[in-house]
mmCIF file of N, CA and C in Angstrom:
data_model
loop_
_atom_site.group_PDB
_atom_site.id
_atom_site.type_symbol
_atom_site.label_atom_id
_atom_site.label_comp_id
_atom_site.label_asym_id
_atom_site.label_seq_id
_atom_site.Cartn_x
_atom_site.Cartn_y
_atom_site.Cartn_z
ATOM 1 N N MET A 674 20.588 12.960 29.499
ATOM 2 C CA MET A 674 20.578 13.699 28.248
ATOM 3 C C MET A 674 20.311 15.172 28.553
ATOM 4 N N ALA A 675 21.090 16.055 27.996
ATOM 5 C CA ALA A 675 20.934 17.487 28.238
ATOM 6 C C ALA A 675 19.753 18.038 27.446
ATOM 7 N N VAL A 676 19.057 18.984 28.042
ATOM 8 C CA VAL A 676 17.928 19.628 27.391
ATOM 9 C C VAL A 676 18.464 20.810 26.597
ATOM 10 N N PRO A 677 18.175 20.905 25.298
ATOM 11 C CA PRO A 677 18.645 22.046 24.523
ATOM 12 C C PRO A 677 18.116 23.352 25.105
ATOM 13 N N ARG A 678 18.935 24.385 25.070
ATOM 14 C CA ARG A 678 18.560 25.676 25.649
ATOM 15 C C ARG A 678 17.306 26.253 24.986
ATOM 16 N N LEU A 679 17.094 26.011 23.706
ATOM 17 C CA LEU A 679 15.900 26.504 23.028
ATOM 18 C C LEU A 679 14.654 25.851 23.628
ATOM 19 N N ALA A 680 14.748 24.569 23.952
ATOM 20 C CA ALA A 680 13.607 23.879 24.564
ATOM 21 C C ALA A 680 13.326 24.452 25.948
ATOM 22 N N VAL A 681 14.373 24.762 26.703
ATOM 23 C CA VAL A 681 14.196 25.360 28.021
ATOM 24 C C VAL A 681 13.530 26.723 27.876
ATOM 25 N N PHE A 682 13.961 27.516 26.911
ATOM 26 C CA PHE A 682 13.354 28.819 26.661
ATOM 27 C C PHE A 682 11.863 28.659 26.377
ATOM 28 N N PHE A 683 11.518 27.730 25.525
ATOM 29 C CA PHE A 683 10.116 27.490 25.197
ATOM 30 C C PHE A 683 9.332 27.088 26.440
ATOM 31 N N LEU A 684 9.893 26.207 27.237
ATOM 32 C CA LEU A 684 9.208 25.765 28.441
ATOM 33 C C LEU A 684 9.025 26.895 29.435
ATOM 34 N N LEU A 685 10.003 27.780 29.533
ATOM 35 C CA LEU A 685 9.873 28.929 30.427
ATOM 36 C C LEU A 685 8.779 29.878 29.934
ATOM 37 N N ALA A 686 8.645 30.010 28.636
ATOM 38 C CA ALA A 686 7.583 30.846 28.091
ATOM 39 C C ALA A 686 6.218 30.256 28.426
ATOM 40 N N VAL A 687 6.089 28.955 28.318
ATOM 41 C CA VAL A 687 4.840 28.284 28.679
ATOM 42 C C VAL A 687 4.565 28.487 30.166
ATOM 43 N N LEU A 688 5.587 28.341 30.980
ATOM 44 C CA LEU A 688 5.454 28.547 32.416
ATOM 45 C C LEU A 688 4.926 29.940 32.722
ATOM 46 N N ALA A 689 5.443 30.930 32.058
ATOM 47 C CA ALA A 689 5.018 32.308 32.315
ATOM 48 C C ALA A 689 3.558 32.524 31.930
ATOM 49 N N VAL A 690 3.131 31.914 30.846
ATOM 50 C CA VAL A 690 1.742 32.062 30.418
ATOM 51 C C VAL A 690 0.804 31.385 31.406
ATOM 52 N N MET A 691 1.219 30.252 31.955
ATOM 53 C CA MET A 691 0.381 29.500 32.882
ATOM 54 C C MET A 691 0.525 29.982 34.318
ATOM 55 N N SER A 692 1.449 30.891 34.565
ATOM 56 C CA SER A 692 1.787 31.328 35.915
ATOM 57 C C SER A 692 0.629 32.013 36.619
ATOM 58 N N PRO A 693 0.350 31.641 37.876
ATOM 59 C CA PRO A 693 -0.655 32.355 38.662
ATOM 60 C C PRO A 693 -0.241 33.801 38.881
ATOM 61 N N ALA A 694 1.060 34.069 38.947
ATOM 62 C CA ALA A 694 1.534 35.442 39.138
ATOM 63 C C ALA A 694 1.151 36.304 37.942
ATOM 64 N N ALA A 695 1.228 35.732 36.746
ATOM 65 C CA ALA A 695 0.858 36.498 35.565
ATOM 66 C C ALA A 695 -0.637 36.763 35.544
ATOM 67 N N ALA A 696 -1.414 35.786 35.986
ATOM 68 C CA ALA A 696 -2.861 35.946 35.982
ATOM 69 C C ALA A 696 -3.352 36.895 37.056
ATOM 70 N N SER A 697 -2.646 36.990 38.169
ATOM 71 C CA SER A 697 -3.118 37.818 39.271
ATOM 72 C C SER A 697 -2.310 39.080 39.466
ATOM 73 N N SER A 698 -1.518 39.476 38.483
ATOM 74 C CA SER A 698 -0.645 40.635 38.667
ATOM 75 C C SER A 698 -1.439 41.916 38.892
ATOM 76 N N ALA A 699 -2.652 42.001 38.385
ATOM 77 C CA ALA A 699 -3.449 43.202 38.595
ATOM 78 C C ALA A 699 -3.921 43.308 40.045
ATOM 79 N N ALA A 700 -4.181 42.193 40.686
ATOM 80 C CA ALA A 700 -4.672 42.198 42.056
ATOM 81 C C ALA A 700 -3.547 42.337 43.072
ATOM 82 N N ALA A 701 -2.342 41.955 42.712
ATOM 83 C CA ALA A 701 -1.207 41.997 43.627
ATOM 84 C C ALA A 701 -0.514 43.358 43.532
ATOM 85 N N ALA A 702 0.508 43.519 44.347
ATOM 86 C CA ALA A 702 1.334 44.727 44.266
ATOM 87 C C ALA A 702 1.924 44.796 42.868
ATOM 88 N N PRO A 703 2.352 45.972 42.431
ATOM 89 C CA PRO A 703 2.911 46.086 41.086
ATOM 90 C C PRO A 703 3.951 44.994 40.832
ATOM 91 N N ALA A 704 3.728 44.233 39.785
ATOM 92 C CA ALA A 704 4.611 43.115 39.467
ATOM 93 C C ALA A 704 4.821 43.065 37.963
ATOM 94 N N PRO A 705 5.883 42.424 37.529
ATOM 95 C CA PRO A 705 6.083 42.283 36.091
ATOM 96 C C PRO A 705 4.971 41.410 35.510
ATOM 97 N N GLU A 706 4.682 41.634 34.236
ATOM 98 C CA GLU A 706 3.616 40.845 33.615
ATOM 99 C C GLU A 706 3.957 39.369 33.622
ATOM 100 N N THR A 707 5.200 39.048 33.339
ATOM 101 C CA THR A 707 5.640 37.662 33.376
ATOM 102 C C THR A 707 7.083 37.617 33.875
ATOM 103 N N CYS A 708 7.539 36.425 34.093
ATOM 104 C CA CYS A 708 8.915 36.211 34.538
ATOM 105 C C CYS A 708 9.774 35.619 33.430
ATOM 106 N N VAL A 709 9.288 35.643 32.201
ATOM 107 C CA VAL A 709 9.994 34.983 31.106
ATOM 108 C C VAL A 709 11.415 35.514 30.949
ATOM 109 N N ARG A 710 11.581 36.818 30.814
ATOM 110 C CA ARG A 710 12.927 37.367 30.595
ATOM 111 C C ARG A 710 13.835 37.082 31.786
ATOM 112 N N THR A 711 13.305 37.190 32.972
ATOM 113 C CA THR A 711 14.100 36.909 34.163
ATOM 114 C C THR A 711 14.550 35.455 34.176
ATOM 115 N N MET A 712 13.647 34.547 33.899
ATOM 116 C CA MET A 712 14.004 33.134 33.903
ATOM 117 C C MET A 712 14.956 32.801 32.754
ATOM 118 N N GLN A 713 14.833 33.496 31.633
ATOM 119 C CA GLN A 713 15.776 33.287 30.529
ATOM 120 C C GLN A 713 17.191 33.644 30.982
ATOM 121 N N ARG A 714 17.321 34.751 31.693
ATOM 122 C CA ARG A 714 18.633 35.177 32.160
ATOM 123 C C ARG A 714 19.199 34.183 33.180
ATOM 124 N N MET A 715 18.335 33.510 33.890
ATOM 125 C CA MET A 715 18.777 32.539 34.882
ATOM 126 C C MET A 715 19.307 31.250 34.239
ATOM 127 N N LEU A 716 19.184 31.128 32.918
ATOM 128 C CA LEU A 716 19.734 29.960 32.230
ATOM 129 C C LEU A 716 21.242 29.854 32.436
ATOM 130 N N SER A 717 21.878 30.960 32.794
ATOM 131 C CA SER A 717 23.320 30.920 33.052
ATOM 132 C C SER A 717 23.645 30.036 34.257
ATOM 133 N N CYS A 718 22.653 29.697 35.056
ATOM 134 C CA CYS A 718 22.839 28.823 36.226
ATOM 135 C C CYS A 718 22.658 27.350 35.880
ATOM 136 N N LEU A 719 22.109 27.063 34.729
ATOM 137 C CA LEU A 719 21.680 25.703 34.414
ATOM 138 C C LEU A 719 22.808 24.677 34.426
ATOM 139 N N ASP A 720 23.979 25.018 33.922
ATOM 140 C CA ASP A 720 25.076 24.050 33.909
ATOM 141 C C ASP A 720 25.448 23.611 35.324
ATOM 142 N N PHE A 721 25.436 24.545 36.264
ATOM 143 C CA PHE A 721 25.728 24.198 37.652
ATOM 144 C C PHE A 721 24.587 23.374 38.248
ATOM 145 N N ILE A 722 23.366 23.816 38.042
ATOM 146 C CA ILE A 722 22.203 23.140 38.621
ATOM 147 C C ILE A 722 22.088 21.709 38.120
ATOM 148 N N GLU A 723 22.467 21.486 36.870
ATOM 149 C CA GLU A 723 22.380 20.143 36.292
ATOM 150 C C GLU A 723 23.697 19.370 36.395
ATOM 151 N N HIS A 724 24.590 19.806 37.290
ATOM 152 C CA HIS A 724 25.837 19.102 37.606
ATOM 153 C C HIS A 724 26.795 18.977 36.426
ATOM 154 N N ARG A 725 26.774 19.929 35.503
ATOM 155 C CA ARG A 725 27.727 19.905 34.395
ATOM 156 C C ARG A 725 28.969 20.728 34.710
ATOM 157 N N THR A 726 28.921 21.486 35.801
ATOM 158 C CA THR A 726 30.079 22.245 36.268
ATOM 159 C C THR A 726 30.048 22.278 37.790
ATOM 160 N N ASP A 727 31.214 22.446 38.383
ATOM 161 C CA ASP A 727 31.293 22.430 39.846
ATOM 162 C C ASP A 727 31.203 23.813 40.474
ATOM 163 N N ALA A 728 31.335 24.840 39.684
ATOM 164 C CA ALA A 728 31.308 26.203 40.223
ATOM 165 C C ALA A 728 30.103 26.964 39.676
ATOM 166 N N VAL A 729 29.522 27.809 40.518
ATOM 167 C CA VAL A 729 28.405 28.648 40.077
ATOM 168 C C VAL A 729 28.987 29.752 39.189
ATOM 169 N N PRO A 730 28.526 29.860 37.946
ATOM 170 C CA PRO A 730 29.065 30.877 37.040
ATOM 171 C C PRO A 730 28.760 32.301 37.526
ATOM 172 N N ARG A 731 29.674 33.217 37.283
ATOM 173 C CA ARG A 731 29.474 34.619 37.686
ATOM 174 C C ARG A 731 28.200 35.228 37.113
ATOM 175 N N PRO A 732 27.892 34.993 35.822
ATOM 176 C CA PRO A 732 26.640 35.560 35.302
ATOM 177 C C PRO A 732 25.407 35.066 36.060
ATOM 178 N N CYS A 733 25.463 33.847 36.551
ATOM 179 C CA CYS A 733 24.365 33.295 37.337
ATOM 180 C C CYS A 733 24.172 34.117 38.607
ATOM 181 N N CYS A 734 25.258 34.394 39.309
ATOM 182 C CA CYS A 734 25.164 35.181 40.547
ATOM 183 C C CYS A 734 24.697 36.603 40.259
ATOM 184 N N ALA A 735 25.182 37.185 39.192
ATOM 185 C CA ALA A 735 24.757 38.545 38.840
ATOM 186 C C ALA A 735 23.262 38.577 38.579
ATOM 187 N N GLN A 736 22.760 37.594 37.860
ATOM 188 C CA GLN A 736 21.332 37.561 37.560
ATOM 189 C C GLN A 736 20.503 37.237 38.797
ATOM 190 N N LEU A 737 20.989 36.350 39.638
ATOM 191 C CA LEU A 737 20.258 36.044 40.865
ATOM 192 C C LEU A 737 20.147 37.286 41.743
ATOM 193 N N ASN A 738 21.227 38.016 41.886
ATOM 194 C CA ASN A 738 21.191 39.250 42.672
ATOM 195 C C ASN A 738 20.216 40.259 42.082
ATOM 196 N N ALA A 739 20.214 40.401 40.768
ATOM 197 C CA ALA A 739 19.285 41.323 40.111
ATOM 198 C C ALA A 739 17.840 40.867 40.301
ATOM 199 N N THR A 740 17.600 39.569 40.236
ATOM 200 C CA THR A 740 16.254 39.033 40.409
ATOM 201 C C THR A 740 15.764 39.253 41.833
ATOM 202 N N VAL A 741 16.609 39.003 42.808
ATOM 203 C CA VAL A 741 16.227 39.221 44.209
ATOM 204 C C VAL A 741 15.888 40.690 44.431
ATOM 205 N N ALA A 742 16.640 41.584 43.795
ATOM 206 C CA ALA A 742 16.418 43.019 43.980
ATOM 207 C C ALA A 742 15.183 43.533 43.243
ATOM 208 N N LYS A 743 14.920 43.003 42.037
ATOM 209 C CA LYS A 743 13.876 43.591 41.193
ATOM 210 C C LYS A 743 12.626 42.733 41.026
ATOM 211 N N GLN A 744 12.778 41.418 40.978
ATOM 212 C CA GLN A 744 11.640 40.531 40.721
ATOM 213 C C GLN A 744 11.728 39.274 41.583
ATOM 214 N N PRO A 745 11.791 39.421 42.888
ATOM 215 C CA PRO A 745 11.995 38.241 43.732
ATOM 216 C C PRO A 745 10.901 37.181 43.584
ATOM 217 N N CYS A 746 9.689 37.591 43.293
ATOM 218 C CA CYS A 746 8.602 36.608 43.181
ATOM 219 C C CYS A 746 8.794 35.661 41.997
ATOM 220 N N CYS A 747 9.605 36.035 41.022
ATOM 221 C CA CYS A 747 9.891 35.122 39.910
ATOM 222 C C CYS A 747 10.602 33.863 40.401
ATOM 223 N N LEU A 748 11.319 33.980 41.513
ATOM 224 C CA LEU A 748 12.019 32.812 42.057
ATOM 225 C C LEU A 748 11.047 31.774 42.616
ATOM 226 N N MET A 749 9.799 32.142 42.778
ATOM 227 C CA MET A 749 8.803 31.172 43.247
ATOM 228 C C MET A 749 8.655 30.025 42.244
ATOM 229 N N HIS A 750 8.957 30.269 40.970
ATOM 230 C CA HIS A 750 8.894 29.191 39.975
ATOM 231 C C HIS A 750 9.917 28.110 40.284
ATOM 232 N N VAL A 751 11.040 28.487 40.878
ATOM 233 C CA VAL A 751 12.036 27.505 41.300
ATOM 234 C C VAL A 751 11.586 26.846 42.597
ATOM 235 N N LEU A 752 11.157 27.668 43.549
ATOM 236 C CA LEU A 752 10.737 27.146 44.854
ATOM 237 C C LEU A 752 9.578 26.168 44.738
ATOM 238 N N ARG A 753 8.656 26.461 43.838
ATOM 239 C CA ARG A 753 7.481 25.590 43.647
ATOM 240 C C ARG A 753 7.787 24.394 42.745
ATOM 241 N N ARG A 754 8.993 24.326 42.254
ATOM 242 C CA ARG A 754 9.466 23.253 41.379
ATOM 243 C C ARG A 754 8.829 23.271 39.995
ATOM 244 N N ASP A 755 8.250 24.408 39.618
ATOM 245 C CA ASP A 755 7.687 24.543 38.270
ATOM 246 C C ASP A 755 8.778 24.346 37.221
ATOM 247 N N VAL A 756 9.923 24.979 37.444
ATOM 248 C CA VAL A 756 11.031 24.895 36.489
ATOM 249 C C VAL A 756 11.527 23.460 36.399
ATOM 250 N N ALA A 757 11.654 22.777 37.521
ATOM 251 C CA ALA A 757 12.127 21.392 37.512
ATOM 252 C C ALA A 757 11.189 20.490 36.714
ATOM 253 N N ARG A 758 9.890 20.704 36.865
ATOM 254 C CA ARG A 758 8.925 19.886 36.107
ATOM 255 C C ARG A 758 9.052 20.148 34.618
ATOM 256 N N LEU A 759 9.348 21.378 34.240
ATOM 257 C CA LEU A 759 9.451 21.708 32.819
ATOM 258 C C LEU A 759 10.785 21.285 32.221
ATOM 259 N N VAL A 760 11.866 21.484 32.951
ATOM 260 C CA VAL A 760 13.191 21.176 32.421
ATOM 261 C C VAL A 760 13.452 19.681 32.414
ATOM 262 N N GLY A 761 13.011 18.985 33.455
ATOM 263 C CA GLY A 761 13.179 17.542 33.484
ATOM 264 C C GLY A 761 14.018 17.074 34.650
ATOM 265 N N PRO A 762 14.319 15.777 34.660
ATOM 266 C CA PRO A 762 14.961 15.166 35.826
ATOM 267 C C PRO A 762 16.382 15.651 36.092
ATOM 268 N N GLY A 763 17.032 16.265 35.139
ATOM 269 C CA GLY A 763 18.388 16.770 35.362
ATOM 270 C C GLY A 763 18.430 18.017 36.223
ATOM 271 N N PHE A 764 17.286 18.676 36.383
ATOM 272 C CA PHE A 764 17.227 19.914 37.164
ATOM 273 C C PHE A 764 17.189 19.555 38.646
ATOM 274 N N ASP A 765 18.250 19.909 39.352
ATOM 275 C CA ASP A 765 18.383 19.605 40.780
ATOM 276 C C ASP A 765 17.858 20.805 41.569
ATOM 277 N N THR A 766 16.607 20.717 42.016
ATOM 278 C CA THR A 766 15.960 21.835 42.707
ATOM 279 C C THR A 766 16.699 22.211 43.982
ATOM 280 N N ALA A 767 17.150 21.247 44.732
ATOM 281 C CA ALA A 767 17.878 21.547 45.973
ATOM 282 C C ALA A 767 19.162 22.311 45.664
ATOM 283 N N ARG A 768 19.863 21.900 44.633
ATOM 284 C CA ARG A 768 21.104 22.590 44.229
ATOM 285 C C ARG A 768 20.780 24.007 43.778
ATOM 286 N N ALA A 769 19.668 24.171 43.091
ATOM 287 C CA ALA A 769 19.260 25.499 42.636
ATOM 288 C C ALA A 769 18.914 26.395 43.817
ATOM 289 N N MET A 770 18.172 25.867 44.759
ATOM 290 C CA MET A 770 17.702 26.693 45.877
ATOM 291 C C MET A 770 18.787 26.941 46.913
ATOM 292 N N VAL A 771 19.498 25.918 47.309
ATOM 293 C CA VAL A 771 20.441 26.051 48.416
ATOM 294 C C VAL A 771 21.832 26.471 47.939
ATOM 295 N N ASN A 772 22.423 25.694 47.042
ATOM 296 C CA ASN A 772 23.798 25.949 46.645
ATOM 297 C C ASN A 772 23.972 27.254 45.874
ATOM 298 N N VAL A 773 23.109 27.501 44.909
ATOM 299 C CA VAL A 773 23.234 28.742 44.128
ATOM 300 C C VAL A 773 22.984 29.948 45.021
ATOM 301 N N THR A 774 21.959 29.887 45.841
ATOM 302 C CA THR A 774 21.639 31.015 46.716
ATOM 303 C C THR A 774 22.760 31.268 47.717
ATOM 304 N N ALA A 775 23.281 30.210 48.328
ATOM 305 C CA ALA A 775 24.368 30.375 49.299
ATOM 306 C C ALA A 775 25.622 30.926 48.619
ATOM 307 N N ALA A 776 25.950 30.423 47.428
ATOM 308 C CA ALA A 776 27.149 30.876 46.728
ATOM 309 C C ALA A 776 27.025 32.322 46.253
ATOM 310 N N CYS A 777 25.839 32.707 45.828
ATOM 311 C CA CYS A 777 25.660 34.040 45.243
ATOM 312 C C CYS A 777 25.252 35.103 46.259
ATOM 313 N N LEU A 778 24.478 34.715 47.259
ATOM 314 C CA LEU A 778 23.960 35.686 48.222
ATOM 315 C C LEU A 778 24.581 35.523 49.600
ATOM 316 N N GLY A 779 25.295 34.429 49.811
ATOM 317 C CA GLY A 779 25.932 34.181 51.090
ATOM 318 C C GLY A 779 25.013 33.593 52.140
ATOM 319 N N ASP A 780 23.721 33.535 51.854
ATOM 320 C CA ASP A 780 22.764 33.046 52.849
ATOM 321 C C ASP A 780 21.521 32.519 52.147
ATOM 322 N N ALA A 781 21.303 31.226 52.242
ATOM 323 C CA ALA A 781 20.149 30.613 51.589
ATOM 324 C C ALA A 781 18.832 30.989 52.254
ATOM 325 N N SER A 782 18.883 31.590 53.437
ATOM 326 C CA SER A 782 17.634 31.966 54.119
ATOM 327 C C SER A 782 16.896 33.090 53.401
ATOM 328 N N VAL A 783 17.548 33.742 52.460
ATOM 329 C CA VAL A 783 16.887 34.771 51.649
ATOM 330 C C VAL A 783 15.658 34.174 50.966
ATOM 331 N N LEU A 784 15.757 32.913 50.575
ATOM 332 C CA LEU A 784 14.628 32.260 49.916
ATOM 333 C C LEU A 784 13.418 32.144 50.823
ATOM 334 N N MET A 785 13.627 31.964 52.111
ATOM 335 C CA MET A 785 12.504 31.884 53.043
ATOM 336 C C MET A 785 11.769 33.226 53.104
ATOM 337 N N SER A 786 12.508 34.289 53.110
ATOM 338 C CA SER A 786 11.899 35.619 53.112
ATOM 339 C C SER A 786 11.103 35.855 51.829
ATOM 340 N N ILE A 787 11.675 35.463 50.716
ATOM 341 C CA ILE A 787 10.978 35.594 49.426
ATOM 342 C C ILE A 787 9.722 34.740 49.429
ATOM 343 N N ALA A 788 9.821 33.529 49.916
ATOM 344 C CA ALA A 788 8.651 32.642 49.948
ATOM 345 C C ALA A 788 7.528 33.242 50.786
ATOM 346 N N ARG A 789 7.866 33.852 51.915
ATOM 347 C CA ARG A 789 6.839 34.459 52.760
ATOM 348 C C ARG A 789 6.199 35.655 52.073
ATOM 349 N N SER A 790 6.995 36.505 51.457
ATOM 350 C CA SER A 790 6.436 37.712 50.848
ATOM 351 C C SER A 790 5.744 37.468 49.516
ATOM 352 N N CYS A 791 6.055 36.367 48.854
ATOM 353 C CA CYS A 791 5.482 36.087 47.541
ATOM 354 C C CYS A 791 4.551 34.879 47.545
ATOM 355 N N ALA A 792 4.142 34.424 48.697
ATOM 356 C CA ALA A 792 3.368 33.178 48.808
ATOM 357 C C ALA A 792 2.122 33.159 47.927
ATOM 358 N N GLY A 793 1.441 34.263 47.764
ATOM 359 C CA GLY A 793 0.221 34.288 46.957
ATOM 360 C C GLY A 793 0.466 34.565 45.486
ATOM 361 N N ASN A 794 1.706 34.786 45.118
ATOM 362 C CA ASN A 794 2.018 35.127 43.718
ATOM 363 C C ASN A 794 2.553 33.946 42.968
#
């Protein structure tokens, strides 16, 4: 069963409020207060991640590139599987991390660099 986009939006808002990154943003390097808007924009990837389409949509790649450039630590919500727990069993974390990253950035190892630099966020 597909999760309505409004429910995903609500869950992402809850995630941002509960996020350790939001709570510790004052102690860390300058960071956005929350990742809500960034994660909302990443909804363009959801059809691919949940196997409803075979190709990664262009808006998904555009947003992933913007996120890597401006708010890479927001991707920790995917890496830590926070998004998968909120969205439900249809969210394929491996497809989100490996396939989307490889298709949009050409190299999934970018996530390892992000994980190292954002480990405490």
